[in-house]
Short mmCIF file of C-alpha atoms in Angstrom, two decimals:
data_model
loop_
_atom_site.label_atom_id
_atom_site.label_comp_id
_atom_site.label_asym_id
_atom_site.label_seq_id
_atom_site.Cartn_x
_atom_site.Cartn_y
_atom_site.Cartn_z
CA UNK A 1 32.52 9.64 -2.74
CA UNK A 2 29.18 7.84 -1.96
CA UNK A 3 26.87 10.18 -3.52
CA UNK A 4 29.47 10.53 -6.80
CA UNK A 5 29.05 6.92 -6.85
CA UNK A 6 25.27 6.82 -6.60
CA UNK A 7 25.18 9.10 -9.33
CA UNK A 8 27.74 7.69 -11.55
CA UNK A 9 26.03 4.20 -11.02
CA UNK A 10 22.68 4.70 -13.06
CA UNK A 11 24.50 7.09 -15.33
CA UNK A 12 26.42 4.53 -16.65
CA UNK A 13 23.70 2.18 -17.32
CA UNK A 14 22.22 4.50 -18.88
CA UNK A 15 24.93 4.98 -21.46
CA UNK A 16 24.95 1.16 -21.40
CA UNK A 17 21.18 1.03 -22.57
CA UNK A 18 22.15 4.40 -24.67
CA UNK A 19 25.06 2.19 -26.64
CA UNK A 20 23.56 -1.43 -26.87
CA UNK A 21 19.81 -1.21 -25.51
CA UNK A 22 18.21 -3.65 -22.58
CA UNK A 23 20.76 -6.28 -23.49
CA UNK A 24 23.99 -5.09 -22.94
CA UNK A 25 22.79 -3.65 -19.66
CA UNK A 26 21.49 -6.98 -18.53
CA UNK A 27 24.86 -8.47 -19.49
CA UNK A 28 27.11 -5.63 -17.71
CA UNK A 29 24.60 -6.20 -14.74
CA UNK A 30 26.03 -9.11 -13.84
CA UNK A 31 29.53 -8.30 -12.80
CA UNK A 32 28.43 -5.08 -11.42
CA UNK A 33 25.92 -6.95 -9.14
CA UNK A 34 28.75 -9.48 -8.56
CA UNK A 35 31.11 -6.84 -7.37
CA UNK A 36 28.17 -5.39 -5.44
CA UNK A 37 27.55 -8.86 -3.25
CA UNK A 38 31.06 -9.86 -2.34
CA UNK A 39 32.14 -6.28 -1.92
CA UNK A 40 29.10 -4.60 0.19
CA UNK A 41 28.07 -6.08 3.64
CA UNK A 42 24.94 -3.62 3.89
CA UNK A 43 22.93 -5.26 1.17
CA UNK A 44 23.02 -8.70 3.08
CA UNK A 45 21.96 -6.20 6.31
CA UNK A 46 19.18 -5.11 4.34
CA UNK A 47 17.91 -8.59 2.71
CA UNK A 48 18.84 -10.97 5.49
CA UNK A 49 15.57 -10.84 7.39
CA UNK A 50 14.15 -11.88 4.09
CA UNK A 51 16.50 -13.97 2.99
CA UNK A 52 17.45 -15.85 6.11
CA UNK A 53 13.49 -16.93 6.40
CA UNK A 54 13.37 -17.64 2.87
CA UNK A 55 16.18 -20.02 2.91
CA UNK A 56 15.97 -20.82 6.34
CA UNK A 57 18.26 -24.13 5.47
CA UNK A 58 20.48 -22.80 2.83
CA UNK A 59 24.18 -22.66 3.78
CA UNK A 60 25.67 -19.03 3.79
CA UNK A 61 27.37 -19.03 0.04
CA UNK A 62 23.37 -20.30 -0.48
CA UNK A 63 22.14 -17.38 0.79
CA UNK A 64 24.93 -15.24 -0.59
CA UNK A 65 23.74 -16.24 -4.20
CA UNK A 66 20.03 -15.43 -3.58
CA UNK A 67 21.38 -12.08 -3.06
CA UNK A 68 23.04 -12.07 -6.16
CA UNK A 69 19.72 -13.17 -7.76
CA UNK A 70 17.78 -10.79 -5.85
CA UNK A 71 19.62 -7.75 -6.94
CA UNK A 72 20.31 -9.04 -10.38
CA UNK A 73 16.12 -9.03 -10.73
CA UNK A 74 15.89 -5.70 -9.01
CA UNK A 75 18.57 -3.99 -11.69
CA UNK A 76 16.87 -5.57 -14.52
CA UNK A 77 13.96 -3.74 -13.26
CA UNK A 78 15.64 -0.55 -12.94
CA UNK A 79 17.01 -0.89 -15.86
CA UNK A 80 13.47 -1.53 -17.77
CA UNK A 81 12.72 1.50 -16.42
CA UNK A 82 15.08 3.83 -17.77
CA UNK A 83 14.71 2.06 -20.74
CA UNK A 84 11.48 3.16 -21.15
CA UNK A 85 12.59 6.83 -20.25
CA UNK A 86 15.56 6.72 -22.78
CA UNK A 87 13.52 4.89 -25.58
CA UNK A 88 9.71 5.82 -24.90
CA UNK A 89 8.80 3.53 -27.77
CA UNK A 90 10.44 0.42 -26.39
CA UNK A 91 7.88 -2.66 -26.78
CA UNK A 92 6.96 -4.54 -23.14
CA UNK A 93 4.31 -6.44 -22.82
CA UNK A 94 1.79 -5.94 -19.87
CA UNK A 95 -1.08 -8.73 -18.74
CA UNK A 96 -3.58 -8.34 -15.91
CA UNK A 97 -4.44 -11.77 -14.63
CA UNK A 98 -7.95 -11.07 -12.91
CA UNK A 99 -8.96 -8.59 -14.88
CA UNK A 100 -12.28 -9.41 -15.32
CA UNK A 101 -13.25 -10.01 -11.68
CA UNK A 102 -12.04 -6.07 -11.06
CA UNK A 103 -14.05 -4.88 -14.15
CA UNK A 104 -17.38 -6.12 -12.56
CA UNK A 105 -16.73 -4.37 -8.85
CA UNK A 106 -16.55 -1.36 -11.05
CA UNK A 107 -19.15 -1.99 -13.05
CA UNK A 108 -21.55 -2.85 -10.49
CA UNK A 109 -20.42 0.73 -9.38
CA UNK A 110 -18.96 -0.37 -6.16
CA UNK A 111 -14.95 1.59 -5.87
CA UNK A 112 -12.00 -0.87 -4.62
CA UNK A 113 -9.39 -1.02 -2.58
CA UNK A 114 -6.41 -2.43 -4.25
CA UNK A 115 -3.53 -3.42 -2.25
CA UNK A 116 -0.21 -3.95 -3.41
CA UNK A 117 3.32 -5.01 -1.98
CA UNK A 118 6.91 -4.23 -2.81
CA UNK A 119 7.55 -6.99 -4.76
CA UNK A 120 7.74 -7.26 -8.37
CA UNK A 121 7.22 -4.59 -10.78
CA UNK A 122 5.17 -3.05 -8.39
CA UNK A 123 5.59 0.58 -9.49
CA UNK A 124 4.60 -0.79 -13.70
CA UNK A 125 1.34 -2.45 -11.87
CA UNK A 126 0.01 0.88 -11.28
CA UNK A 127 -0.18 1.62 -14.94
CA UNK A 128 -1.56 -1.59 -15.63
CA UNK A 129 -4.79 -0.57 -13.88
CA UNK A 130 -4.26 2.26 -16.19
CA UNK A 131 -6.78 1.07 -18.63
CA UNK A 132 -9.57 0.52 -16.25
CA UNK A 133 -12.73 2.76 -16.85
CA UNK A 134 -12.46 4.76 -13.51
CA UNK A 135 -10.06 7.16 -11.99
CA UNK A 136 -7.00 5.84 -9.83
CA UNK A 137 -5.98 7.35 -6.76
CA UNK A 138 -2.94 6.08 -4.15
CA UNK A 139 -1.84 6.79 -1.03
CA UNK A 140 1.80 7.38 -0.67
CA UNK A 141 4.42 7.90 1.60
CA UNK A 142 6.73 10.45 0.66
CA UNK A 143 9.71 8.00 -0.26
CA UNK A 144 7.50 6.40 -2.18
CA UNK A 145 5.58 8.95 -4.20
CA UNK A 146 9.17 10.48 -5.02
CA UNK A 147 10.02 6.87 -6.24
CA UNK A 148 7.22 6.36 -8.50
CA UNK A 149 6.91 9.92 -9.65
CA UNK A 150 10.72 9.25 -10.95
CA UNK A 151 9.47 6.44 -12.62
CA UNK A 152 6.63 8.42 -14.76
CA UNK A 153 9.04 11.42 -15.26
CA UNK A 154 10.73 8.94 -17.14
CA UNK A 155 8.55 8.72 -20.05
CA UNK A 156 5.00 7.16 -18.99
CA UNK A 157 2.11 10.08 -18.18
CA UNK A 158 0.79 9.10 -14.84
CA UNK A 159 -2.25 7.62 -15.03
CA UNK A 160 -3.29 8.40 -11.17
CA UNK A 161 -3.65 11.05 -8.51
CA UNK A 162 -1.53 10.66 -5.69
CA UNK A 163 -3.07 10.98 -1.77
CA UNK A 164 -0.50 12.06 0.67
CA UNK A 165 -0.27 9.45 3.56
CA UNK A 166 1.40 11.81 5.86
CA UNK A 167 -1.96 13.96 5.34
CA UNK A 168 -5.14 14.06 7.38
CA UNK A 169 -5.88 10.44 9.17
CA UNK A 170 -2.83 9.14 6.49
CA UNK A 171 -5.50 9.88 3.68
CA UNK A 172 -8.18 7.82 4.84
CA UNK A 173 -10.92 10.63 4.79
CA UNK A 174 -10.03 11.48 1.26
CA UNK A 175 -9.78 8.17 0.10
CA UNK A 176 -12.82 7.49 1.66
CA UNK A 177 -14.95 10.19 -0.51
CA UNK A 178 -12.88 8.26 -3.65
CA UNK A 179 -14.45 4.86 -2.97
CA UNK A 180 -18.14 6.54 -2.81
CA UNK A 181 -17.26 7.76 -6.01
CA UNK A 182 -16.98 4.12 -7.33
CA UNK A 183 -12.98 4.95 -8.22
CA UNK A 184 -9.49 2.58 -7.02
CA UNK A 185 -7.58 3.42 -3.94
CA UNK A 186 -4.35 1.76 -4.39
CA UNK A 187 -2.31 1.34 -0.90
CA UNK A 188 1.29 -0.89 -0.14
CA UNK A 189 0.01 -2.93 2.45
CA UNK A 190 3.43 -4.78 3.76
CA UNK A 191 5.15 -1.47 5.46
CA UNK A 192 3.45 0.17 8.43
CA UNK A 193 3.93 3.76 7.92
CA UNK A 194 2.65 5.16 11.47
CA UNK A 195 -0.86 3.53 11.50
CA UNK A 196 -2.34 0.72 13.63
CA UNK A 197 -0.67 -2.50 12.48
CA UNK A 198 -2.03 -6.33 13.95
CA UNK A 199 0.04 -8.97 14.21
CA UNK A 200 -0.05 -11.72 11.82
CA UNK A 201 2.71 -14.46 10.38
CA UNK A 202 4.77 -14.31 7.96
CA UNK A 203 7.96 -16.63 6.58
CA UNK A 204 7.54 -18.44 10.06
CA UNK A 205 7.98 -15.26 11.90
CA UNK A 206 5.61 -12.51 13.64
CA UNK A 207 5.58 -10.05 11.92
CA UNK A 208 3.11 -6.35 12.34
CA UNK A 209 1.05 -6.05 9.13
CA UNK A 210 -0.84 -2.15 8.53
CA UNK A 211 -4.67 -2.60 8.65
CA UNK A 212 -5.70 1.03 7.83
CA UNK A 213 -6.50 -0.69 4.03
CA UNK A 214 -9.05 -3.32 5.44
CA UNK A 215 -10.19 -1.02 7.89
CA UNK A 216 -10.89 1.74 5.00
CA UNK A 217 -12.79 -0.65 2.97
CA UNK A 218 -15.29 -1.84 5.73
CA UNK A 219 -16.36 1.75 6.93
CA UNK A 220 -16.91 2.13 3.25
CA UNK A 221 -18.28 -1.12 2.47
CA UNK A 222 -15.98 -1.81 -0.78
CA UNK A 223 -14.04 -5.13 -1.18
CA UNK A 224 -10.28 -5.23 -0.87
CA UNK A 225 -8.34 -6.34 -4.27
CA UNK A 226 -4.77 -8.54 -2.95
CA UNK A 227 -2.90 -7.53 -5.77
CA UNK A 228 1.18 -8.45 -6.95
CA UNK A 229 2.84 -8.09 -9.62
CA UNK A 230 5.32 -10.03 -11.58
CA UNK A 231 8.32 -9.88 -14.14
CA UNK A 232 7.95 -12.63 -16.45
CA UNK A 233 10.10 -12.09 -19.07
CA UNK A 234 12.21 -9.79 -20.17
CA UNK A 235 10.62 -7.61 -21.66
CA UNK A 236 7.04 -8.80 -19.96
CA UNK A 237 5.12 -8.56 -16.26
CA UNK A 238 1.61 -8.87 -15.14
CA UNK A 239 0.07 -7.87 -12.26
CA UNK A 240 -2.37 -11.21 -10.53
CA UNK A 241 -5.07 -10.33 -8.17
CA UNK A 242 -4.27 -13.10 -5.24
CA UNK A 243 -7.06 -12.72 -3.46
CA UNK A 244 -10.56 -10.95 -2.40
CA UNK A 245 -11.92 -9.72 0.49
CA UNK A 246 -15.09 -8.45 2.06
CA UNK A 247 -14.39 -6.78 4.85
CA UNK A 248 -17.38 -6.66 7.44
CA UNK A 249 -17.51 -4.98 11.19
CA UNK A 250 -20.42 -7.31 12.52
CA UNK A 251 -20.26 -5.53 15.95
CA UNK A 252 -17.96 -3.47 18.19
CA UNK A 253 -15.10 -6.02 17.62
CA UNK A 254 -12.59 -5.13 14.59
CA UNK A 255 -9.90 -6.90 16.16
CA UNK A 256 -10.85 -10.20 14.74
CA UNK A 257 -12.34 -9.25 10.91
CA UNK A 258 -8.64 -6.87 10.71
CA UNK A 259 -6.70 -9.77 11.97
CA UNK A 260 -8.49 -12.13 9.52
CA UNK A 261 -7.46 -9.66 6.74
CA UNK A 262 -4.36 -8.99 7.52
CA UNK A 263 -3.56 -12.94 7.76
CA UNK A 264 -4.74 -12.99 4.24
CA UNK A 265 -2.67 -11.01 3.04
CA UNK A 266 0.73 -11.92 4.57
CA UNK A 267 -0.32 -15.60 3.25
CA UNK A 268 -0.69 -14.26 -0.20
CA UNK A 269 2.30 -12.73 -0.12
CA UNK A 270 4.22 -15.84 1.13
CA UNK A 271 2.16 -17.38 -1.72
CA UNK A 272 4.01 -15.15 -4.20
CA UNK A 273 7.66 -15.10 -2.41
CA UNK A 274 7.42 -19.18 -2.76
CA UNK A 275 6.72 -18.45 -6.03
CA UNK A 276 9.05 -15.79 -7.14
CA UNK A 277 11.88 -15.77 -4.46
CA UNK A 278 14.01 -13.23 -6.49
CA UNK A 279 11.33 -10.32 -6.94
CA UNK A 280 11.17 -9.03 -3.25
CA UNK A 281 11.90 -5.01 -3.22
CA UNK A 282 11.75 -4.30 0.05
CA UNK A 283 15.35 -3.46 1.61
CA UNK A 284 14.00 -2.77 5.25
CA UNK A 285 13.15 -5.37 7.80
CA UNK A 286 9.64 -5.68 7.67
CA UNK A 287 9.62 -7.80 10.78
CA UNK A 288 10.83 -5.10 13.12
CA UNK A 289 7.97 -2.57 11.78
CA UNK B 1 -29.32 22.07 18.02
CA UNK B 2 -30.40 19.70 20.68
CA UNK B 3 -31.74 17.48 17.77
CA UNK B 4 -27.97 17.86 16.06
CA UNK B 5 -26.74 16.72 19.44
CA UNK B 6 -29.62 13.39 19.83
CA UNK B 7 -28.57 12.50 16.25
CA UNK B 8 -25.11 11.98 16.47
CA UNK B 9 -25.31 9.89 19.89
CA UNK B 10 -27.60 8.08 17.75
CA UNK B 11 -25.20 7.83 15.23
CA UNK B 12 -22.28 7.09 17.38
CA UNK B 13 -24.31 4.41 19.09
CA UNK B 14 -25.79 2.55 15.86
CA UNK B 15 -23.17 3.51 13.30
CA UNK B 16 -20.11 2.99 15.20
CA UNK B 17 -21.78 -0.05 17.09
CA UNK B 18 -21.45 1.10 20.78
CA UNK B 19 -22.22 -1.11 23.62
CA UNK B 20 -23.92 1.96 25.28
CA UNK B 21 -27.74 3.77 25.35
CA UNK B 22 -27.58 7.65 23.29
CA UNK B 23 -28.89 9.19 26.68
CA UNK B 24 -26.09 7.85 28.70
CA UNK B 25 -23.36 9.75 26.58
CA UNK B 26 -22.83 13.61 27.81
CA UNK B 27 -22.67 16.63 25.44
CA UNK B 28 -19.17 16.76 26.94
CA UNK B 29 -17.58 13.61 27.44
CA UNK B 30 -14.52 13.34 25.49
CA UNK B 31 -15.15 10.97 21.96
CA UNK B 32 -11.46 9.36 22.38
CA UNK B 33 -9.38 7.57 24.70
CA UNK B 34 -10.72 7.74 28.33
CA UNK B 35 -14.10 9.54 27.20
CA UNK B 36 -16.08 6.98 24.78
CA UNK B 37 -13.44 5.16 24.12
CA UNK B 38 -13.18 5.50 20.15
CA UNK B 39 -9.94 5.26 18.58
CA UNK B 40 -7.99 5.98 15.06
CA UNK B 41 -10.03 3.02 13.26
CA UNK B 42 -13.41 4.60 14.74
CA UNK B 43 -12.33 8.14 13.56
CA UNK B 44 -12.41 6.92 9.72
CA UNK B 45 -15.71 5.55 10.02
CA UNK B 46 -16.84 8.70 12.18
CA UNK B 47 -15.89 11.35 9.48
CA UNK B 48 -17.78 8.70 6.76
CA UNK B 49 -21.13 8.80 8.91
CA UNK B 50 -20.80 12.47 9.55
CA UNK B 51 -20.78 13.35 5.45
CA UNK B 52 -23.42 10.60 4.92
CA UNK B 53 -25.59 11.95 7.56
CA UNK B 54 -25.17 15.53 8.08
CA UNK B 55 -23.34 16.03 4.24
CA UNK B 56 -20.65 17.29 6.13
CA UNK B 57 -16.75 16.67 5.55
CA UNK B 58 -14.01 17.05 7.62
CA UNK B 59 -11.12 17.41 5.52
CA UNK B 60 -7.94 18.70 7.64
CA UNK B 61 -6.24 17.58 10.93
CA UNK B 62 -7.18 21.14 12.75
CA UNK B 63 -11.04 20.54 11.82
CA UNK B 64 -10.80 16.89 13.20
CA UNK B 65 -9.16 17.61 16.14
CA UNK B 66 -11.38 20.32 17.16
CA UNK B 67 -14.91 19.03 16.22
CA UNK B 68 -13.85 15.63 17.48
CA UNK B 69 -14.17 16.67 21.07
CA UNK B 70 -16.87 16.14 22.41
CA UNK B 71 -20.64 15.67 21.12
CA UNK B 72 -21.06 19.12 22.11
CA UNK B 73 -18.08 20.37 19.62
CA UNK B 74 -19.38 18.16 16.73
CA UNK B 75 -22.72 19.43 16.74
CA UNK B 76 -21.37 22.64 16.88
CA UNK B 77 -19.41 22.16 13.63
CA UNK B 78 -21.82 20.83 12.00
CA UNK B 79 -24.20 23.70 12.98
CA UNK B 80 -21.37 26.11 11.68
CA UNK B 81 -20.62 24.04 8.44
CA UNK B 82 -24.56 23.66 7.48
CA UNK B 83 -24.92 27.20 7.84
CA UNK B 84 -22.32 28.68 5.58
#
């Protein structure tokens, strides 16, 4: 009954977007997702680590709405996305704040590490790198590839090569050889997938932060790009680069230089969720990784 | 392949930033763990010094885990991959 139901749920937006386009999806979102938050108790399982650290003071019907608002963003991004697989010629609008700063790494042939969160449009981001003069590679976790490779099966041509992080050293070797190139390595840096994590804040909490990105870029000596990405409109997003880094082993001691990194990051990301509460996509509790 | 052997305690030493001397690592004192004490981190900038210095890549868990030994294994691999 489940699965029927997980099937018969995109299925009908899609006849939705089929009969009256992005709007009247958007508009039957809203009682679907209503339905969804009084009805389900898992999906305030799954965002209550977030949410309760978010809106550490908000009163439960609060928190209960920032669910609603949550999901709401998160089906308007699904349903951008088979939009763009049912009508290929759909106009959205796509901006790369920071642009310019990437564009000279490249061109001073030095290859980057980009890393990304769940947040946002993160899977669109990828293409917006698209038009960068160099080849794109990222390292994926199965769930993840089969995610995103939906996504570009939908009607967008993948613009990058994928690098199996179950593979040898979780892709590091291979990415490695990529960077010397002068080419993008794109990794999620906000779920530990089996490598070494450090510990590092994050919404007031500790939280375990994977530092095989920062790690990656000083043995190759390439900076690390801090990368989110945003919905802005409907039918706009951009992807910002938050931050640099230069990662740097002085001596024997990575502790400290992976720590600083991974601090970095977590604050840009709390940066971003201050910013744009309603466009976290990541339905696992980060803080027990 | 005594040389292969002096360069990559040399390499282990400088590259990886060791607090030891080349001479006092053995050809057969284990890289990891209780040995040397590398770990996953050092591994990723191992393999990158190996294919700077010897133009050698080590592309698949088996190959890793076998020529990541001992100094003695390495240099063997990298005798076996320069020569075919």
């Amino acid at each position: 009954m489940k699965k029927t139901g997980k099937q018969l749920g995109p299925m009908f937006f899609y006849l939705m977007i089929f009969i009256g386009g992005q709007r009247l999806a958007y508009l039957v979102l809203h009682p679907v997702v209503l339905a969804y938050v009084v009805c389900s108790t898992t999906i305030h399982k799954r965002l209550g680590p977030y949410v309760n650290r978010r809106f550490p003071h908000g009163s439960w019907l609060h928190k209960r709405v920032q669910v609603y608002q949550i999901i709401i963003g998160l089906g308007k991004m699904l349903i951008d996305r088979a939009l763009l697989g049912i009508k290929p010629d759909s106009h959205f609008e796509g901006t790369f704040e920071g642009l310019d700063r990437l564009q000279d790494i490249l061109d001073s042939g030095s290859g980057a590490v980009v890393v990304l969160a769940h947040v946002g449009t993160w899977q669109t981001a990828m293409a917006h790198l698209a038009g960068l003069n160099t080849k794109i590679h990222a390292i994926m976790a199965h769930n993840e590839e089969a995610m995103t490779k939906h996504f570009y099966e939908m009607g967008r041509s993948r613009s990058f090569q994928i690098i199996d992080a179950q593979g040898f050293m979780g892709g590091m070797i291979e990415a490695a050889a990529i960077l010397a190139k002068g080419e993008l390595v794109l990794i999620m840096g906000d779920r530990a997938e089996g490598g070494q994590t450090m510990p590092t804040q994050f919404l007031g909490s500790p939280i375990n932060l994977p530092v095989a990105a920062y790690n990656l870029a000083a043995v190759t000596n390439t900076p690390i790009i801090i990368a989110f990405s945003v919905k802005t409109g409907t039918t706009s997003h951009t992807l910002k680069i938050w931050d640099i880094i230069h990662p740097h082993f002085a001596g024997r001691e990575k502790k400290a230089e992976l720590s600083r990194c991974v601090s970095r990051f977590s604050k840009g990301l709390q940066d971003y969720v201050e910013q744009y509460p309603h466009q976290w996509g990541n339905f696992f509790d980060i803080w027990q990784q | 392949m005594n040389d292969i052997k002096r360069e990559i305690k040399e390499l282990l030493v400088h590259g990886l930033r060791l607090q030891t001397r080349p001479e006092d690592i053995s050809d057969t004192m284990p890289l990891f763990d209780d040995g040397l004490g590398l770990d996953s981190l050092d591994a990723v900038e191992l393999v990158v010094l190996v294919n700077k210095q010897f133009g050698v890549q080590i592309k698949d868990m088996n190959e890793g885990k076998a020529a990541f030994g001992s100094v003695a294994s390495l240099a063997a691999y990298i005798k076996e991959k320069q020569g075919s």
